[in-house]
mmCIF file of C-alpha atoms and ligand atoms in Angstrom:
data_model
loop_
_atom_site.group_PDB
_atom_site.id
_atom_site.type_symbol
_atom_site.label_atom_id
_atom_site.label_comp_id
_atom_site.label_asym_id
_atom_site.label_seq_id
_atom_site.Cartn_x
_atom_site.Cartn_y
_atom_site.Cartn_z
ATOM 1 C CA UNK A 1 0.000 0.000 0.000
ATOM 2 C CA UNK A 2 2.274 2.739 1.253
ATOM 3 C CA UNK A 3 5.356 1.787 -0.745
ATOM 4 C CA UNK A 4 3.503 2.412 -4.010
ATOM 5 C CA UNK A 5 2.710 6.023 -3.136
ATOM 6 C CA UNK A 6 6.034 6.961 -1.476
ATOM 7 C CA UNK A 7 7.972 9.725 -3.169
ATOM 8 C CA UNK A 8 11.683 10.285 -3.342
ATOM 9 C CA UNK A 9 13.180 11.564 -0.073
ATOM 10 C CA UNK A 10 16.224 13.784 -0.410
ATOM 11 C CA UNK A 11 19.104 14.327 1.977
ATOM 12 C CA UNK A 12 19.838 18.023 2.133
ATOM 13 C CA UNK A 13 23.321 19.148 3.162
ATOM 14 C CA UNK A 14 23.374 22.010 5.663
ATOM 15 C CA UNK A 15 26.278 23.898 7.162
ATOM 16 C CA UNK A 16 25.439 24.881 10.706
ATOM 17 C CA UNK A 17 28.018 26.660 12.847
ATOM 18 C CA UNK A 18 30.940 24.786 11.324
ATOM 19 C CA UNK A 19 29.183 21.415 11.324
ATOM 20 C CA UNK A 20 28.188 19.285 8.363
ATOM 21 C CA UNK A 21 24.583 18.385 8.906
ATOM 22 C CA UNK A 22 22.500 16.110 6.707
ATOM 23 C CA UNK A 23 18.789 16.818 6.785
ATOM 24 C CA UNK A 24 16.632 13.869 5.758
ATOM 25 C CA UNK A 25 13.542 15.413 4.217
ATOM 26 C CA UNK A 26 10.810 12.985 5.250
ATOM 27 C CA UNK A 27 8.412 15.854 4.661
ATOM 28 C CA UNK A 28 8.813 14.989 0.968
ATOM 29 C CA UNK A 29 7.631 11.387 1.274
ATOM 30 C CA UNK A 30 4.012 12.292 0.602
ATOM 31 C CA UNK A 31 2.115 15.597 0.450
ATOM 32 C CA UNK A 32 -0.704 14.488 2.786
ATOM 33 C CA UNK A 33 0.682 11.527 4.702
ATOM 34 C CA UNK A 34 3.480 13.618 5.983
ATOM 35 C CA UNK A 35 6.895 12.762 7.296
ATOM 36 C CA UNK A 36 7.187 10.302 10.139
ATOM 37 C CA UNK A 37 3.432 9.604 10.061
ATOM 38 C CA UNK A 38 3.911 7.837 6.741
ATOM 39 C CA UNK A 39 6.331 5.410 8.386
ATOM 40 C CA UNK A 40 4.188 5.072 11.506
ATOM 41 C CA UNK A 41 1.014 4.237 9.598
ATOM 42 C CA UNK A 42 2.459 1.888 7.004
ATOM 43 C CA UNK A 43 2.491 -1.357 9.014
ATOM 44 C CA UNK A 44 -0.631 -0.399 10.951
ATOM 45 C CA UNK A 45 -2.594 -0.243 7.720
ATOM 46 C CA UNK A 46 -1.104 -3.538 6.557
ATOM 47 C CA UNK A 47 -2.076 -5.118 9.867
ATOM 48 C CA UNK A 48 -5.616 -3.698 9.688
ATOM 49 C CA UNK A 49 -5.947 -5.113 6.200
ATOM 50 C CA UNK A 50 -4.476 -8.481 7.207
ATOM 51 C CA UNK A 51 -7.009 -8.759 10.026
ATOM 52 C CA UNK A 52 -9.838 -7.869 7.672
ATOM 53 C CA UNK A 53 -10.834 -4.527 9.212
ATOM 54 C CA UNK A 54 -12.699 -2.040 7.017
ATOM 55 C CA UNK A 55 -12.595 0.842 9.475
ATOM 56 C CA UNK A 56 -9.977 2.540 11.629
ATOM 57 C CA UNK A 57 -10.258 4.550 14.819
ATOM 58 C CA UNK A 58 -7.615 6.819 16.248
ATOM 59 C CA UNK A 59 -7.011 9.775 18.568
ATOM 60 C CA UNK A 60 -5.618 13.278 18.313
ATOM 61 C CA UNK A 61 -5.719 16.929 19.215
ATOM 62 C CA UNK A 62 -7.391 19.533 17.039
ATOM 63 C CA UNK A 63 -4.238 20.254 15.032
ATOM 64 C CA UNK A 64 -2.897 16.709 14.983
ATOM 65 C CA UNK A 65 -0.642 15.752 12.090
ATOM 66 C CA UNK A 66 -1.516 12.152 12.874
ATOM 67 C CA UNK A 67 -5.252 12.803 12.404
ATOM 68 C CA UNK A 68 -4.581 14.571 9.108
ATOM 69 C CA UNK A 69 -2.363 11.757 7.830
ATOM 70 C CA UNK A 70 -4.695 8.978 8.982
ATOM 71 C CA UNK A 71 -7.749 10.603 7.406
ATOM 72 C CA UNK A 72 -5.995 10.836 4.079
ATOM 73 C CA UNK A 73 -4.485 7.348 4.157
ATOM 74 C CA UNK A 74 -7.828 5.821 5.172
ATOM 75 C CA UNK A 75 -9.533 7.452 2.228
ATOM 76 C CA UNK A 76 -6.715 6.532 -0.129
ATOM 77 C CA UNK A 77 -6.779 2.848 0.805
ATOM 78 C CA UNK A 78 -10.529 2.451 1.151
ATOM 79 C CA UNK A 79 -10.984 2.367 4.929
ATOM 80 C CA UNK A 80 -13.615 4.187 6.923
ATOM 81 C CA UNK A 81 -12.174 6.251 9.768
ATOM 82 C CA UNK A 82 -13.147 7.756 13.104
ATOM 83 C CA UNK A 83 -11.111 10.437 14.852
ATOM 84 C CA UNK A 84 -11.520 10.796 18.625
ATOM 85 C CA UNK A 85 -10.669 14.451 19.103
ATOM 86 C CA UNK A 86 -9.598 16.094 22.369
ATOM 87 C CA UNK A 87 -11.864 18.979 23.399
ATOM 88 C CA UNK A 88 -15.618 18.731 23.735
ATOM 89 C CA UNK A 89 -15.936 22.478 23.264
ATOM 90 C CA UNK A 90 -14.782 22.163 19.650
ATOM 91 C CA UNK A 91 -17.963 20.337 18.784
ATOM 92 C CA UNK A 92 -20.002 23.503 18.353
ATOM 93 C CA UNK A 93 -17.297 25.554 16.698
ATOM 94 C CA UNK A 94 -16.269 26.014 13.123
ATOM 95 C CA UNK A 95 -13.769 23.292 12.289
ATOM 96 C CA UNK A 96 -10.155 24.349 11.902
ATOM 97 C CA UNK A 97 -8.431 23.460 8.596
ATOM 98 C CA UNK A 98 -6.933 20.209 9.969
ATOM 99 C CA UNK A 99 -10.291 18.900 11.156
ATOM 100 C CA UNK A 100 -12.241 20.243 8.199
ATOM 101 C CA UNK A 101 -9.898 18.453 5.814
ATOM 102 C CA UNK A 102 -10.126 15.237 7.828
ATOM 103 C CA UNK A 103 -13.910 15.414 7.751
ATOM 104 C CA UNK A 104 -13.955 16.185 4.037
ATOM 105 C CA UNK A 105 -11.842 13.068 3.505
ATOM 106 C CA UNK A 106 -14.541 11.039 5.204
ATOM 107 C CA UNK A 107 -13.271 10.853 8.767
ATOM 108 C CA UNK A 108 -16.052 10.866 11.329
ATOM 109 C CA UNK A 109 -15.036 13.239 14.118
ATOM 110 C CA UNK A 110 -16.035 12.379 17.657
ATOM 111 C CA UNK A 111 -15.227 15.031 20.242
ATOM 112 C CA UNK A 112 -14.529 14.060 23.843
ATOM 113 C CA UNK A 113 -13.756 16.054 26.972
ATOM 114 C CA UNK A 114 -10.137 16.475 28.000
ATOM 115 C CA UNK A 115 -10.908 14.287 30.978
ATOM 116 C CA UNK A 116 -12.161 11.435 28.820
ATOM 117 C CA UNK A 117 -9.337 11.944 26.375
ATOM 118 C CA UNK A 118 -6.849 11.285 29.153
ATOM 119 C CA UNK A 119 -8.419 7.840 29.526
ATOM 120 C CA UNK A 120 -7.554 6.947 25.935
ATOM 121 C CA UNK A 121 -5.360 4.016 26.971
ATOM 122 C CA UNK A 122 -7.675 2.648 29.644
ATOM 123 C CA UNK A 123 -9.445 -0.604 28.944
ATOM 124 C CA UNK A 124 -12.803 0.669 30.148
ATOM 125 C CA UNK A 125 -12.751 3.717 27.889
ATOM 126 C CA UNK A 126 -11.631 1.608 24.937
ATOM 127 C CA UNK A 127 -14.479 -0.800 25.658
ATOM 128 C CA UNK A 128 -16.945 2.083 25.635
ATOM 129 C CA UNK A 129 -15.567 3.190 22.283
ATOM 130 C CA UNK A 130 -15.785 -0.370 20.996
ATOM 131 C CA UNK A 131 -19.507 -0.366 21.846
ATOM 132 C CA UNK A 132 -20.010 2.871 20.013
ATOM 133 C CA UNK A 133 -17.706 2.115 17.082
ATOM 134 C CA UNK A 134 -17.592 -1.657 16.666
ATOM 135 C CA UNK A 135 -15.132 -3.438 14.394
ATOM 136 C CA UNK A 136 -12.630 -0.637 14.097
ATOM 137 C CA UNK A 137 -8.890 -1.217 14.043
ATOM 138 C CA UNK A 138 -7.590 1.044 16.805
ATOM 139 C CA UNK A 139 -4.407 3.054 16.327
ATOM 140 C CA UNK A 140 -3.276 4.782 19.544
ATOM 141 C CA UNK A 141 -2.638 8.508 19.896
ATOM 142 C CA UNK A 142 0.119 9.792 17.659
ATOM 143 C CA UNK A 143 0.034 6.379 15.981
ATOM 144 C CA UNK A 144 2.589 4.930 18.379
ATOM 145 C CA UNK A 145 2.610 1.144 18.775
ATOM 146 C CA UNK A 146 4.903 -1.695 17.712
ATOM 147 C CA UNK A 147 3.824 -1.438 14.074
ATOM 148 C CA UNK A 148 4.726 2.238 14.094
ATOM 149 C CA UNK A 149 8.126 1.508 15.560
ATOM 150 C CA UNK A 150 8.681 -1.161 12.923
ATOM 151 C CA UNK A 151 7.957 1.398 10.206
ATOM 152 C CA UNK A 152 10.199 4.046 11.762
ATOM 153 C CA UNK A 153 13.180 1.678 11.695
ATOM 154 C CA UNK A 154 13.033 2.102 7.937
ATOM 155 C CA UNK A 155 13.859 5.799 8.232
ATOM 156 C CA UNK A 156 17.496 4.728 8.670
ATOM 157 C CA UNK A 157 19.388 2.718 6.066
ATOM 158 C CA UNK A 158 22.661 0.798 6.049
ATOM 159 C CA UNK A 159 24.300 3.774 4.383
ATOM 160 C CA UNK A 160 23.744 5.837 7.548
ATOM 161 C CA UNK A 161 26.495 4.204 9.592
ATOM 162 C CA UNK A 162 28.813 7.138 8.862
ATOM 163 C CA UNK A 163 26.770 9.365 11.170
ATOM 164 C CA UNK A 164 27.751 9.836 14.806
ATOM 165 C CA UNK A 165 24.651 11.630 15.942
ATOM 166 C CA UNK A 166 21.030 11.259 14.832
ATOM 167 C CA UNK A 167 18.514 13.931 15.860
ATOM 168 C CA UNK A 168 14.738 14.034 15.738
ATOM 169 C CA UNK A 169 11.731 15.719 17.311
ATOM 170 C CA UNK A 170 9.818 13.720 19.919
ATOM 171 C CA UNK A 171 6.111 13.647 20.749
ATOM 172 C CA UNK A 172 4.933 10.224 21.911
ATOM 173 C CA UNK A 173 8.341 8.646 21.267
ATOM 174 C CA UNK A 174 7.431 6.124 18.570
ATOM 175 C CA UNK A 175 9.639 7.649 15.937
ATOM 176 C CA UNK A 176 12.744 7.942 18.075
ATOM 177 C CA UNK A 177 12.268 4.373 19.284
ATOM 178 C CA UNK A 178 12.394 3.136 15.683
ATOM 179 C CA UNK A 179 15.530 5.191 15.100
ATOM 180 C CA UNK A 180 17.150 3.839 18.269
ATOM 181 C CA UNK A 181 16.292 0.278 17.231
ATOM 182 C CA UNK A 182 17.878 0.802 13.819
ATOM 183 C CA UNK A 183 20.922 2.697 15.094
ATOM 184 C CA UNK A 184 24.413 1.278 15.538
ATOM 185 C CA UNK A 185 26.109 1.095 18.954
ATOM 186 C CA UNK A 186 28.618 3.809 17.973
ATOM 187 C CA UNK A 187 25.783 6.230 17.194
ATOM 188 C CA UNK A 188 23.959 8.502 19.615
ATOM 189 C CA UNK A 189 20.294 9.336 19.094
ATOM 190 C CA UNK A 190 19.207 12.671 20.485
ATOM 191 C CA UNK A 191 15.538 13.583 20.775
ATOM 192 C CA UNK A 192 14.155 17.077 21.195
ATOM 193 C CA UNK A 193 10.911 16.850 23.068
ATOM 194 C CA UNK A 194 7.945 18.939 21.971
ATOM 195 C CA UNK A 195 6.534 18.661 25.490
ATOM 196 C CA UNK A 196 7.741 19.284 28.987
ATOM 197 C CA UNK A 197 8.528 16.406 31.298
ATOM 198 C CA UNK A 198 10.697 13.427 32.043
ATOM 199 C CA UNK A 199 7.941 10.862 31.491
ATOM 200 C CA UNK A 200 9.117 10.374 27.919
ATOM 201 C CA UNK A 201 12.373 8.917 29.188
ATOM 202 C CA UNK A 202 10.428 6.264 31.049
ATOM 203 C CA UNK A 203 8.111 5.651 28.097
ATOM 204 C CA UNK A 204 10.995 5.111 25.719
ATOM 205 C CA UNK A 205 13.004 3.021 28.179
ATOM 206 C CA UNK A 206 10.024 0.647 28.178
ATOM 207 C CA UNK A 207 10.113 0.400 24.401
ATOM 208 C CA UNK A 208 13.810 -0.263 23.846
ATOM 209 C CA UNK A 209 16.636 -1.927 25.726
ATOM 210 C CA UNK A 210 19.326 0.112 24.053
ATOM 211 C CA UNK A 211 20.953 2.985 25.923
ATOM 212 C CA UNK A 212 22.570 5.059 23.163
ATOM 213 C CA UNK A 213 19.927 7.773 23.311
ATOM 214 C CA UNK A 214 18.959 10.872 25.207
ATOM 215 C CA UNK A 215 15.982 13.213 25.274
ATOM 216 C CA UNK A 216 16.003 16.869 26.164
ATOM 217 C CA UNK A 217 12.994 19.029 26.902
ATOM 218 C CA UNK A 218 15.141 22.158 27.217
ATOM 219 C CA UNK A 219 13.772 23.474 23.940
ATOM 220 C CA UNK A 220 10.070 22.703 24.328
ATOM 221 C CA UNK A 221 9.469 26.436 24.837
ATOM 222 C CA UNK A 222 7.070 25.954 27.724
ATOM 223 C CA UNK A 223 5.195 22.897 26.523
ATOM 224 C CA UNK A 224 3.296 21.243 23.716
ATOM 225 C CA UNK A 225 2.321 23.668 20.934
ATOM 226 C CA UNK A 226 3.611 26.601 23.008
ATOM 227 C CA UNK A 227 5.891 29.048 21.284
ATOM 228 C CA UNK A 228 8.164 31.928 22.175
ATOM 229 C CA UNK A 229 9.108 34.940 20.063
ATOM 230 C CA UNK A 230 12.702 33.585 19.886
ATOM 231 C CA UNK A 231 11.460 30.280 18.490
ATOM 232 C CA UNK A 232 9.292 31.951 15.876
ATOM 233 C CA UNK A 233 12.115 34.231 14.908
ATOM 234 C CA UNK A 234 14.553 31.330 14.667
ATOM 235 C CA UNK A 235 12.175 29.445 12.368
ATOM 236 C CA UNK A 236 11.765 32.401 10.072
ATOM 237 C CA UNK A 237 15.502 32.932 9.829
ATOM 238 C CA UNK A 238 16.264 29.246 9.352
ATOM 239 C CA UNK A 239 13.706 28.897 6.582
ATOM 240 C CA UNK A 240 15.151 31.905 4.809
ATOM 241 C CA UNK A 241 18.785 30.804 5.231
ATOM 242 C CA UNK A 242 18.378 27.167 4.225
ATOM 243 C CA UNK A 243 15.234 27.034 2.137
ATOM 244 C CA UNK A 244 13.689 24.423 4.459
ATOM 245 C CA UNK A 245 10.085 24.706 5.625
ATOM 246 C CA UNK A 246 9.637 24.110 9.368
ATOM 247 C CA UNK A 247 6.690 24.215 11.740
ATOM 248 C CA UNK A 248 6.549 25.441 15.310
ATOM 249 C CA UNK A 249 5.398 22.311 17.174
ATOM 250 C CA UNK A 250 8.160 19.820 16.337
ATOM 251 C CA UNK A 251 10.816 20.437 13.704
ATOM 252 C CA UNK A 252 11.240 24.126 14.563
ATOM 253 C CA UNK A 253 11.963 23.313 18.207
ATOM 254 C CA UNK A 254 14.355 20.512 17.272
ATOM 255 C CA UNK A 255 16.467 22.701 15.001
ATOM 256 C CA UNK A 256 16.264 25.567 17.486
ATOM 257 C CA UNK A 257 17.700 23.191 20.094
ATOM 258 C CA UNK A 258 20.335 21.616 17.872
ATOM 259 C CA UNK A 259 21.531 25.022 16.710
ATOM 260 C CA UNK A 260 21.851 26.159 20.314
ATOM 261 C CA UNK A 261 23.873 23.056 21.271
ATOM 262 C CA UNK A 262 26.171 23.536 18.275
ATOM 263 C CA UNK A 263 26.623 27.220 19.012
ATOM 264 C CA UNK A 264 27.462 26.610 22.651
ATOM 265 C CA UNK A 265 30.060 23.967 21.809
ATOM 266 C CA UNK A 266 28.140 21.112 23.432
ATOM 267 C CA UNK A 267 28.695 18.862 20.431
ATOM 268 C CA UNK A 268 32.279 17.761 19.642
ATOM 269 C CA UNK A 269 33.829 19.165 16.460
ATOM 270 C CA UNK A 270 33.729 16.864 13.416
ATOM 271 C CA UNK A 271 30.607 15.085 14.675
ATOM 272 C CA UNK A 272 28.675 13.906 11.635
ATOM 273 C CA UNK A 273 25.045 14.707 12.218
ATOM 274 C CA UNK A 274 21.896 13.312 10.627
ATOM 275 C CA UNK A 275 18.743 15.297 11.322
ATOM 276 C CA UNK A 276 15.337 13.817 10.564
ATOM 277 C CA UNK A 277 12.803 16.307 9.190
ATOM 278 C CA UNK A 278 9.602 14.639 10.366
ATOM 279 C CA UNK A 279 7.275 16.804 8.262
ATOM 280 C CA UNK A 280 4.081 18.078 9.868
ATOM 281 C CA UNK A 281 3.847 21.132 7.665
ATOM 282 C CA UNK A 282 0.040 20.997 7.527
ATOM 283 C CA UNK A 283 0.105 22.431 11.059
ATOM 284 C CA UNK A 284 2.294 25.339 10.173
ATOM 285 C CA UNK A 285 1.520 28.781 11.505
ATOM 286 C CA UNK A 286 1.875 31.424 8.844
HETATM 287 C C1 PLP B 1 3.928 13.429 15.278
HETATM 288 C C2 PLP B 1 5.176 14.183 14.991
HETATM 289 C C3 PLP B 1 6.364 14.004 15.732
HETATM 290 C C4 PLP B 1 6.414 13.121 16.943
HETATM 291 O O1 PLP B 1 6.520 11.770 16.636
HETATM 292 P P1 PLP B 1 6.404 10.703 17.792
HETATM 293 O O2 PLP B 1 6.586 9.409 17.113
HETATM 294 O O3 PLP B 1 5.029 10.847 18.382
HETATM 295 O O4 PLP B 1 7.448 10.994 18.816
HETATM 296 C C5 PLP B 1 7.495 14.697 15.347
HETATM 297 N N1 PLP B 1 7.471 15.550 14.310
HETATM 298 C C6 PLP B 1 6.355 15.772 13.594
HETATM 299 C C7 PLP B 1 6.401 16.757 12.502
HETATM 300 C C8 PLP B 1 5.180 15.101 13.905
HETATM 301 O O5 PLP B 1 4.065 15.345 13.191
#
């Protein structure tokens, strides 16, 4: 399914503060199934198909790249889809572009309170959803499960052994776990968290036994989807200097963080760096 619609991904060479940086443009893999979500959904869709499901159900916030990607992929491959969306109050409002597009693609939107949304992994809540939406293949929030991790291993190839450091943005941790799995022992994987908190370290430690990774939330700019004027200014400048589109929730914060570490001399000279552009441009703020 997914392999037939994948487009060519380029590696863009960047010079950042004396370092050679290779930017892997996953944002190019598909215009609607963007970036890492392409890799995260691939084996989930194959599994849903293998098990004979005709419909999918998943979870996300109002601006979720995962919701946008799932809605498109479901339509493309002939599945029905339901999106459980955080925020009951959105129900009576005009849909934002992410949700409007998802709905136009045929996704049924089901709004739940923030309180209920927090129960998204609890058996009882999932059972309630099962009653309401029977026979749906369930993909967890952000698409993260073992099938997602399997897909994200394919972001790295055997030709990537030359790199010493691999960087990516982190939300639920599925993508970085795939990268860690596929990395070599001599490589370090550094994740820039889009949210505040150490819980991600525990989450990821549960998913992998390897130890050649680290996550920093020093550049989350106050929390998920929060921004600062410095971040927004950095993004604007970076886009202009390197002709790379970024967004403010994930990739902007990652490159903001990496640039700061390079500038402050926290990364040894000559380190060969691979940076994963995870896409997400549908959620870009103008
Ligand atoms: C969803 C997303 C991430 C986070 O991926 P996880 O696997 O949840 O850690 C990073 N970057 C972009 C652009 C995303 O859309």
